[in-house]
mmCIF file of N, CA and C in Angstrom:
data_model
loop_
_atom_site.group_PDB
_atom_site.id
_atom_site.type_symbol
_atom_site.label_atom_id
_atom_site.label_comp_id
_atom_site.label_asym_id
_atom_site.label_seq_id
_atom_site.Cartn_x
_atom_site.Cartn_y
_atom_site.Cartn_z
ATOM 1 N N SER A 1346 8.710 -10.833 -19.195
ATOM 2 C CA SER A 1346 8.009 -11.140 -20.426
ATOM 3 C C SER A 1346 8.172 -9.973 -21.409
ATOM 4 N N PRO A 1347 7.941 -10.210 -22.688
ATOM 5 C CA PRO A 1347 8.011 -9.093 -23.648
ATOM 6 C C PRO A 1347 7.009 -7.980 -23.323
ATOM 7 N N GLU A 1348 5.847 -8.357 -22.805
ATOM 8 C CA GLU A 1348 4.846 -7.365 -22.446
ATOM 9 C C GLU A 1348 5.336 -6.474 -21.301
ATOM 10 N N ASP A 1349 5.941 -7.098 -20.284
ATOM 11 C CA ASP A 1349 6.487 -6.324 -19.165
ATOM 12 C C ASP A 1349 7.589 -5.393 -19.640
ATOM 13 N N ALA A 1350 8.433 -5.884 -20.549
ATOM 14 C CA ALA A 1350 9.515 -5.062 -21.092
ATOM 15 C C ALA A 1350 8.952 -3.870 -21.873
ATOM 16 N N ALA A 1351 7.885 -4.095 -22.635
ATOM 17 C CA ALA A 1351 7.272 -3.008 -23.410
ATOM 18 C C ALA A 1351 6.748 -1.920 -22.480
ATOM 19 N N VAL A 1352 6.019 -2.310 -21.451
ATOM 20 C CA VAL A 1352 5.469 -1.343 -20.499
ATOM 21 C C VAL A 1352 6.597 -0.586 -19.804
ATOM 22 N N ARG A 1353 7.640 -1.297 -19.387
ATOM 23 C CA ARG A 1353 8.777 -0.676 -18.699
ATOM 24 C C ARG A 1353 9.493 0.327 -19.616
ATOM 25 N N GLU A 1354 9.761 -0.056 -20.861
ATOM 26 C CA GLU A 1354 10.472 0.819 -21.789
ATOM 27 C C GLU A 1354 9.664 2.077 -22.105
ATOM 28 N N VAL A 1355 8.347 1.921 -22.304
ATOM 29 C CA VAL A 1355 7.505 3.092 -22.564
ATOM 30 C C VAL A 1355 7.553 4.033 -21.373
ATOM 31 N N ARG A 1356 7.465 3.477 -20.172
ATOM 32 C CA ARG A 1356 7.478 4.302 -18.947
ATOM 33 C C ARG A 1356 8.808 5.043 -18.823
ATOM 34 N N GLU A 1357 9.915 4.331 -19.032
ATOM 35 C CA GLU A 1357 11.239 4.949 -18.890
ATOM 36 C C GLU A 1357 11.482 6.026 -19.943
ATOM 37 N N GLU A 1358 11.140 5.732 -21.189
ATOM 38 C CA GLU A 1358 11.502 6.630 -22.280
ATOM 39 C C GLU A 1358 10.525 7.770 -22.508
ATOM 40 N N THR A 1359 9.255 7.592 -22.107
ATOM 41 C CA THR A 1359 8.265 8.642 -22.347
ATOM 42 C C THR A 1359 7.651 9.197 -21.070
ATOM 43 N N GLY A 1360 7.720 8.445 -19.988
ATOM 44 C CA GLY A 1360 7.039 8.836 -18.762
ATOM 45 C C GLY A 1360 5.606 8.343 -18.710
ATOM 46 N N ALA A 1361 5.144 7.694 -19.780
ATOM 47 C CA ALA A 1361 3.757 7.243 -19.856
ATOM 48 C C ALA A 1361 3.585 5.878 -19.204
ATOM 49 N N LYS A 1362 2.629 5.792 -18.287
ATOM 50 C CA LYS A 1362 2.230 4.504 -17.738
ATOM 51 C C LYS A 1362 1.068 4.032 -18.594
ATOM 52 N N CYS A 1363 1.191 2.821 -19.155
ATOM 53 C CA CYS A 1363 0.158 2.371 -20.093
ATOM 54 C C CYS A 1363 -0.335 0.973 -19.749
ATOM 55 N N ALA A 1364 -1.504 0.669 -20.281
ATOM 56 C CA ALA A 1364 -2.106 -0.659 -20.153
ATOM 57 C C ALA A 1364 -2.174 -1.251 -21.549
ATOM 58 N N LEU A 1365 -1.514 -2.370 -21.764
ATOM 59 C CA LEU A 1365 -1.457 -2.977 -23.086
ATOM 60 C C LEU A 1365 -2.797 -3.551 -23.499
ATOM 61 N N TRP A 1366 -3.100 -3.427 -24.779
ATOM 62 C CA TRP A 1366 -4.258 -4.082 -25.367
ATOM 63 C C TRP A 1366 -3.872 -5.512 -25.681
ATOM 64 N N PRO A 1367 -4.855 -6.394 -25.828
ATOM 65 C CA PRO A 1367 -4.522 -7.784 -26.185
ATOM 66 C C PRO A 1367 -3.942 -7.855 -27.597
ATOM 67 N N GLY A 1368 -3.046 -8.802 -27.803
ATOM 68 C CA GLY A 1368 -2.458 -9.001 -29.124
ATOM 69 C C GLY A 1368 -1.294 -8.072 -29.377
ATOM 70 N N LEU A 1369 -0.666 -8.283 -30.510
ATOM 71 C CA LEU A 1369 0.484 -7.474 -30.860
ATOM 72 C C LEU A 1369 0.614 -7.417 -32.366
ATOM 73 N N VAL A 1370 1.460 -6.519 -32.812
ATOM 74 C CA VAL A 1370 1.763 -6.386 -34.229
ATOM 75 C C VAL A 1370 3.223 -6.758 -34.408
ATOM 76 N N ALA A 1371 3.512 -7.677 -35.297
ATOM 77 C CA ALA A 1371 4.897 -8.059 -35.583
ATOM 78 C C ALA A 1371 5.224 -7.623 -37.000
ATOM 79 N N LEU A 1372 6.278 -6.852 -37.139
ATOM 80 C CA LEU A 1372 6.721 -6.413 -38.457
ATOM 81 C C LEU A 1372 8.118 -6.960 -38.708
ATOM 82 N N GLU A 1373 8.324 -7.453 -39.903
ATOM 83 C CA GLU A 1373 9.624 -7.998 -40.291
ATOM 84 C C GLU A 1373 10.318 -6.985 -41.180
ATOM 85 N N THR A 1374 11.529 -6.612 -40.815
ATOM 86 C CA THR A 1374 12.302 -5.648 -41.587
ATOM 87 C C THR A 1374 13.560 -6.326 -42.101
ATOM 88 N N ARG A 1375 13.815 -6.179 -43.386
ATOM 89 C CA ARG A 1375 15.038 -6.723 -43.966
ATOM 90 C C ARG A 1375 15.944 -5.559 -44.345
ATOM 91 N N TYR A 1376 17.199 -5.699 -44.049
ATOM 92 C CA TYR A 1376 18.149 -4.671 -44.432
ATOM 93 C C TYR A 1376 19.448 -5.332 -44.853
ATOM 94 N N ASN A 1377 20.231 -4.609 -45.621
ATOM 95 C CA ASN A 1377 21.459 -5.165 -46.171
ATOM 96 C C ASN A 1377 22.666 -4.582 -45.443
ATOM 97 N N ALA A 1378 23.347 -5.404 -44.740
ATOM 98 C CA ALA A 1378 24.592 -5.030 -44.070
ATOM 99 C C ALA A 1378 25.586 -6.128 -44.421
ATOM 100 N N LYS A 1379 26.077 -6.102 -45.660
ATOM 101 C CA LYS A 1379 26.941 -7.109 -46.278
ATOM 102 C C LYS A 1379 26.164 -8.369 -46.623
ATOM 103 N N ILE A 1380 25.273 -8.784 -45.749
ATOM 104 C CA ILE A 1380 24.355 -9.887 -46.055
ATOM 105 C C ILE A 1380 22.959 -9.427 -45.643
ATOM 106 N N VAL A 1381 21.962 -10.026 -46.198
ATOM 107 C CA VAL A 1381 20.600 -9.632 -45.833
ATOM 108 C C VAL A 1381 20.281 -10.197 -44.457
ATOM 109 N N LYS A 1382 19.844 -9.331 -43.585
ATOM 110 C CA LYS A 1382 19.463 -9.747 -42.238
ATOM 111 C C LYS A 1382 17.979 -9.459 -42.043
ATOM 112 N N THR A 1383 17.369 -10.205 -41.195
ATOM 113 C CA THR A 1383 15.962 -9.997 -40.884
ATOM 114 C C THR A 1383 15.849 -9.619 -39.418
ATOM 115 N N LYS A 1384 15.103 -8.585 -39.171
ATOM 116 C CA LYS A 1384 14.859 -8.128 -37.807
ATOM 117 C C LYS A 1384 13.352 -8.128 -37.603
ATOM 118 N N VAL A 1385 12.883 -8.806 -36.601
ATOM 119 C CA VAL A 1385 11.449 -8.824 -36.298
ATOM 120 C C VAL A 1385 11.238 -7.976 -35.049
ATOM 121 N N MET A 1386 10.343 -7.001 -35.181
ATOM 122 C CA MET A 1386 10.048 -6.125 -34.054
ATOM 123 C C MET A 1386 8.584 -6.334 -33.673
ATOM 124 N N TYR A 1387 8.308 -6.325 -32.395
ATOM 125 C CA TYR A 1387 6.953 -6.488 -31.905
ATOM 126 C C TYR A 1387 6.457 -5.155 -31.363
ATOM 127 N N TRP A 1388 5.240 -4.826 -31.731
ATOM 128 C CA TRP A 1388 4.645 -3.562 -31.322
ATOM 129 C C TRP A 1388 3.323 -3.848 -30.625
ATOM 130 N N TYR A 1389 3.062 -3.131 -29.570
ATOM 131 C CA TYR A 1389 1.830 -3.300 -28.813
ATOM 132 C C TYR A 1389 1.029 -2.009 -28.849
ATOM 133 N N ALA A 1390 -0.278 -2.118 -28.859
ATOM 134 C CA ALA A 1390 -1.142 -0.956 -28.678
ATOM 135 C C ALA A 1390 -1.457 -0.872 -27.194
ATOM 136 N N ALA A 1391 -1.619 0.348 -26.706
ATOM 137 C CA ALA A 1391 -1.846 0.527 -25.277
ATOM 138 C C ALA A 1391 -2.730 1.735 -25.040
ATOM 139 N N THR A 1392 -3.344 1.746 -23.889
ATOM 140 C CA THR A 1392 -4.120 2.887 -23.421
ATOM 141 C C THR A 1392 -3.282 3.617 -22.386
ATOM 142 N N LEU A 1393 -3.219 4.936 -22.500
ATOM 143 C CA LEU A 1393 -2.478 5.740 -21.541
ATOM 144 C C LEU A 1393 -3.221 5.766 -20.217
ATOM 145 N N ALA A 1394 -2.556 5.347 -19.152
ATOM 146 C CA ALA A 1394 -3.170 5.354 -17.825
ATOM 147 C C ALA A 1394 -2.836 6.649 -17.078
ATOM 148 N N GLU A 1395 -1.583 7.078 -17.179
ATOM 149 C CA GLU A 1395 -1.173 8.335 -16.558
ATOM 150 C C GLU A 1395 0.158 8.774 -17.155
ATOM 151 N N MET A 1396 0.451 10.053 -17.030
ATOM 152 C CA MET A 1396 1.689 10.593 -17.562
ATOM 153 C C MET A 1396 2.586 10.976 -16.407
ATOM 154 N N GLY A 1397 3.842 10.572 -16.498
ATOM 155 C CA GLY A 1397 4.820 10.888 -15.471
ATOM 156 C C GLY A 1397 6.068 11.488 -16.105
ATOM 157 N N GLU A 1398 7.180 11.361 -15.421
ATOM 158 C CA GLU A 1398 8.453 11.902 -15.897
ATOM 159 C C GLU A 1398 9.258 10.812 -16.594
ATOM 160 N N GLN A 1399 10.028 11.210 -17.602
ATOM 161 C CA GLN A 1399 10.942 10.277 -18.264
ATOM 162 C C GLN A 1399 11.990 9.808 -17.255
ATOM 163 N N GLN A 1400 12.482 8.594 -17.459
ATOM 164 C CA GLN A 1400 13.539 8.032 -16.625
ATOM 165 C C GLN A 1400 14.639 7.529 -17.560
ATOM 166 N N LEU A 1401 15.333 8.468 -18.206
ATOM 167 C CA LEU A 1401 16.310 8.118 -19.226
ATOM 168 C C LEU A 1401 17.631 7.675 -18.622
ATOM 169 N N ASP A 1402 18.307 6.773 -19.346
ATOM 170 C CA ASP A 1402 19.655 6.378 -18.961
ATOM 171 C C ASP A 1402 20.606 7.528 -19.266
ATOM 172 N N GLU A 1403 21.727 7.536 -18.591
ATOM 173 C CA GLU A 1403 22.725 8.569 -18.830
ATOM 174 C C GLU A 1403 23.120 8.577 -20.312
ATOM 175 N N GLY A 1404 23.135 9.747 -20.895
ATOM 176 C CA GLY A 1404 23.504 9.876 -22.305
ATOM 177 C C GLY A 1404 22.326 9.813 -23.264
ATOM 178 N N GLU A 1405 21.153 9.365 -22.778
ATOM 179 C CA GLU A 1405 19.968 9.328 -23.639
ATOM 180 C C GLU A 1405 19.344 10.719 -23.696
ATOM 181 N N ASN A 1406 18.893 11.093 -24.871
ATOM 182 C CA ASN A 1406 18.232 12.376 -25.052
ATOM 183 C C ASN A 1406 17.048 12.153 -25.978
ATOM 184 N N LEU A 1407 15.878 11.957 -25.412
ATOM 185 C CA LEU A 1407 14.673 11.690 -26.188
ATOM 186 C C LEU A 1407 13.656 12.794 -25.948
ATOM 187 N N SER A 1408 13.077 13.270 -27.028
ATOM 188 C CA SER A 1408 12.028 14.276 -26.946
ATOM 189 C C SER A 1408 10.693 13.578 -27.187
ATOM 190 N N VAL A 1409 9.734 13.824 -26.321
ATOM 191 C CA VAL A 1409 8.422 13.192 -26.418
ATOM 192 C C VAL A 1409 7.385 14.278 -26.629
ATOM 193 N N ARG A 1410 6.500 14.061 -27.595
ATOM 194 C CA ARG A 1410 5.390 14.985 -27.809
ATOM 195 C C ARG A 1410 4.197 14.208 -28.340
ATOM 196 N N TRP A 1411 3.004 14.678 -28.002
ATOM 197 C CA TRP A 1411 1.768 14.075 -28.481
ATOM 198 C C TRP A 1411 1.341 14.802 -29.741
ATOM 199 N N VAL A 1412 1.013 14.040 -30.769
ATOM 200 C CA VAL A 1412 0.500 14.615 -32.014
ATOM 201 C C VAL A 1412 -0.654 13.741 -32.498
ATOM 202 N N ASP A 1413 -1.540 14.320 -33.324
ATOM 203 C CA ASP A 1413 -2.612 13.510 -33.870
ATOM 204 C C ASP A 1413 -2.068 12.635 -35.000
ATOM 205 N N VAL A 1414 -2.882 11.695 -35.442
ATOM 206 C CA VAL A 1414 -2.441 10.702 -36.422
ATOM 207 C C VAL A 1414 -1.975 11.352 -37.721
ATOM 208 N N ALA A 1415 -2.729 12.325 -38.225
ATOM 209 C CA ALA A 1415 -2.347 12.972 -39.480
ATOM 210 C C ALA A 1415 -0.991 13.645 -39.351
ATOM 211 N N ARG A 1416 -0.771 14.313 -38.245
ATOM 212 C CA ARG A 1416 0.517 14.986 -38.021
ATOM 213 C C ARG A 1416 1.625 13.950 -37.866
ATOM 214 N N ALA A 1417 1.364 12.867 -37.154
ATOM 215 C CA ALA A 1417 2.378 11.815 -36.978
ATOM 216 C C ALA A 1417 2.816 11.279 -38.332
ATOM 217 N N ASN A 1418 1.871 11.017 -39.201
ATOM 218 C CA ASN A 1418 2.190 10.478 -40.521
ATOM 219 C C ASN A 1418 3.052 11.454 -41.316
ATOM 220 N N SER A 1419 2.797 12.739 -41.176
ATOM 221 C CA SER A 1419 3.539 13.723 -41.960
ATOM 222 C C SER A 1419 4.939 13.992 -41.419
ATOM 223 N N ILE A 1420 5.182 13.734 -40.138
ATOM 224 C CA ILE A 1420 6.512 14.022 -39.592
ATOM 225 C C ILE A 1420 7.411 12.797 -39.494
ATOM 226 N N LEU A 1421 6.865 11.600 -39.724
ATOM 227 C CA LEU A 1421 7.716 10.411 -39.700
ATOM 228 C C LEU A 1421 8.663 10.442 -40.894
ATOM 229 N N SER A 1422 9.933 10.138 -40.643
ATOM 230 C CA SER A 1422 10.968 10.267 -41.672
ATOM 231 C C SER A 1422 11.015 9.093 -42.633
ATOM 232 N N PHE A 1423 10.685 7.907 -42.166
ATOM 233 C CA PHE A 1423 10.897 6.705 -42.953
ATOM 234 C C PHE A 1423 9.575 6.029 -43.308
ATOM 235 N N GLU A 1424 9.511 5.490 -44.519
ATOM 236 C CA GLU A 1424 8.310 4.781 -44.964
ATOM 237 C C GLU A 1424 7.982 3.612 -44.048
ATOM 238 N N ASP A 1425 9.007 2.898 -43.552
ATOM 239 C CA ASP A 1425 8.769 1.786 -42.623
ATOM 240 C C ASP A 1425 7.998 2.267 -41.390
ATOM 241 N N ASP A 1426 8.325 3.466 -40.903
ATOM 242 C CA ASP A 1426 7.627 4.009 -39.737
ATOM 243 C C ASP A 1426 6.190 4.380 -40.075
ATOM 244 N N ARG A 1427 5.972 4.937 -41.275
ATOM 245 C CA ARG A 1427 4.602 5.243 -41.692
ATOM 246 C C ARG A 1427 3.783 3.963 -41.859
ATOM 247 N N GLU A 1428 4.413 2.906 -42.384
ATOM 248 C CA GLU A 1428 3.729 1.609 -42.512
ATOM 249 C C GLU A 1428 3.379 1.062 -41.127
ATOM 250 N N LEU A 1429 4.296 1.177 -40.178
ATOM 251 C CA LEU A 1429 4.025 0.738 -38.811
ATOM 252 C C LEU A 1429 2.818 1.482 -38.252
ATOM 253 N N LEU A 1430 2.754 2.788 -38.483
ATOM 254 C CA LEU A 1430 1.612 3.566 -38.015
ATOM 255 C C LEU A 1430 0.313 3.044 -38.628
ATOM 256 N N ARG A 1431 0.314 2.771 -39.930
ATOM 257 C CA ARG A 1431 -0.891 2.246 -40.596
ATOM 258 C C ARG A 1431 -1.299 0.896 -40.007
ATOM 259 N N VAL A 1432 -0.334 0.013 -39.804
ATOM 260 C CA VAL A 1432 -0.623 -1.323 -39.261
ATOM 261 C C VAL A 1432 -1.175 -1.208 -37.842
ATOM 262 N N CYS A 1433 -0.578 -0.365 -37.027
ATOM 263 C CA CYS A 1433 -1.046 -0.212 -35.645
ATOM 264 C C CYS A 1433 -2.440 0.401 -35.589
ATOM 265 N N LEU A 1434 -2.714 1.365 -36.470
ATOM 266 C CA LEU A 1434 -4.060 1.949 -36.508
ATOM 267 C C LEU A 1434 -5.097 0.924 -36.917
ATOM 268 N N SER A 1435 -4.745 0.070 -37.868
ATOM 269 C CA SER A 1435 -5.655 -0.994 -38.284
ATOM 270 C C SER A 1435 -5.903 -1.975 -37.144
ATOM 271 N N ALA A 1436 -4.836 -2.339 -36.438
ATOM 272 C CA ALA A 1436 -4.970 -3.249 -35.296
ATOM 273 C C ALA A 1436 -5.826 -2.609 -34.208
ATOM 274 N N ALA A 1437 -5.626 -1.318 -33.961
ATOM 275 C CA ALA A 1437 -6.402 -0.616 -32.944
ATOM 276 C C ALA A 1437 -7.880 -0.587 -33.323
ATOM 277 N N ALA A 1438 -8.166 -0.370 -34.602
ATOM 278 C CA ALA A 1438 -9.559 -0.365 -35.065
ATOM 279 C C ALA A 1438 -10.193 -1.740 -34.868
ATOM 280 N N SER A 1439 -9.426 -2.796 -35.110
ATOM 281 C CA SER A 1439 -9.943 -4.162 -34.913
ATOM 282 C C SER A 1439 -10.250 -4.432 -33.452
ATOM 283 N N VAL A 1440 -9.344 -3.996 -32.568
ATOM 284 C CA VAL A 1440 -9.561 -4.192 -31.128
ATOM 285 C C VAL A 1440 -10.794 -3.413 -30.685
ATOM 286 N N ALA A 1441 -10.934 -2.174 -31.164
ATOM 287 C CA ALA A 1441 -12.090 -1.349 -30.783
ATOM 288 C C ALA A 1441 -13.388 -1.973 -31.289
ATOM 289 N N ALA A 1442 -13.367 -2.492 -32.515
ATOM 290 C CA ALA A 1442 -14.573 -3.126 -33.072
ATOM 291 C C ALA A 1442 -14.943 -4.373 -32.282
ATOM 292 N N ALA A 1443 -13.944 -5.171 -31.926
ATOM 293 C CA ALA A 1443 -14.209 -6.385 -31.145
ATOM 294 C C ALA A 1443 -14.761 -6.032 -29.772
ATOM 295 N N SER A 1444 -14.233 -4.978 -29.198
ATOM 296 C CA SER A 1444 -14.703 -4.528 -27.891
ATOM 297 C C SER A 1444 -16.157 -4.045 -27.977
ATOM 298 N N ALA A 1445 -16.476 -3.313 -29.031
ATOM 299 C CA ALA A 1445 -17.849 -2.840 -29.229
ATOM 300 C C ALA A 1445 -18.804 -4.003 -29.445
ATOM 301 N N ASP A 1446 -18.363 -5.011 -30.211
ATOM 302 C CA ASP A 1446 -19.187 -6.193 -30.460
ATOM 303 C C ASP A 1446 -19.477 -6.943 -29.173
ATOM 304 N N SER A 1447 -18.466 -7.013 -28.286
ATOM 305 C CA SER A 1447 -18.661 -7.773 -27.045
ATOM 306 C C SER A 1447 -19.575 -7.041 -26.068
ATOM 307 N N CYS A 1448 -19.724 -5.725 -26.260
ATOM 308 C CA CYS A 1448 -20.605 -4.952 -25.386
ATOM 309 C C CYS A 1448 -22.040 -4.917 -25.889
ATOM 310 N N ALA A 1449 -22.243 -5.328 -27.130
ATOM 311 C CA ALA A 1449 -23.591 -5.244 -27.739
ATOM 312 C C ALA A 1449 -24.476 -6.367 -27.247
#
């Protein structure tokens, strides 16, 4: 499933074992490569369960670091990535609010 793939990819590329939150964020990106193409990417919010070692494929070189939200926003290179951060934070706030409401 896409959810299983998300958990697997996060574990392999970052070493983080995570538990997905319900729902997802879908962002549509259009880019011009001779013709306009549309790429839809799905993003999930997750809670970190434990941290392990990266399991990268041969030739992959990924650096992983934890930063706070303000720092993340300032170091992201592309506006699309900053927009993704804003959308995910909004989704996370909605999930947290719904969770708080269900506990009241």
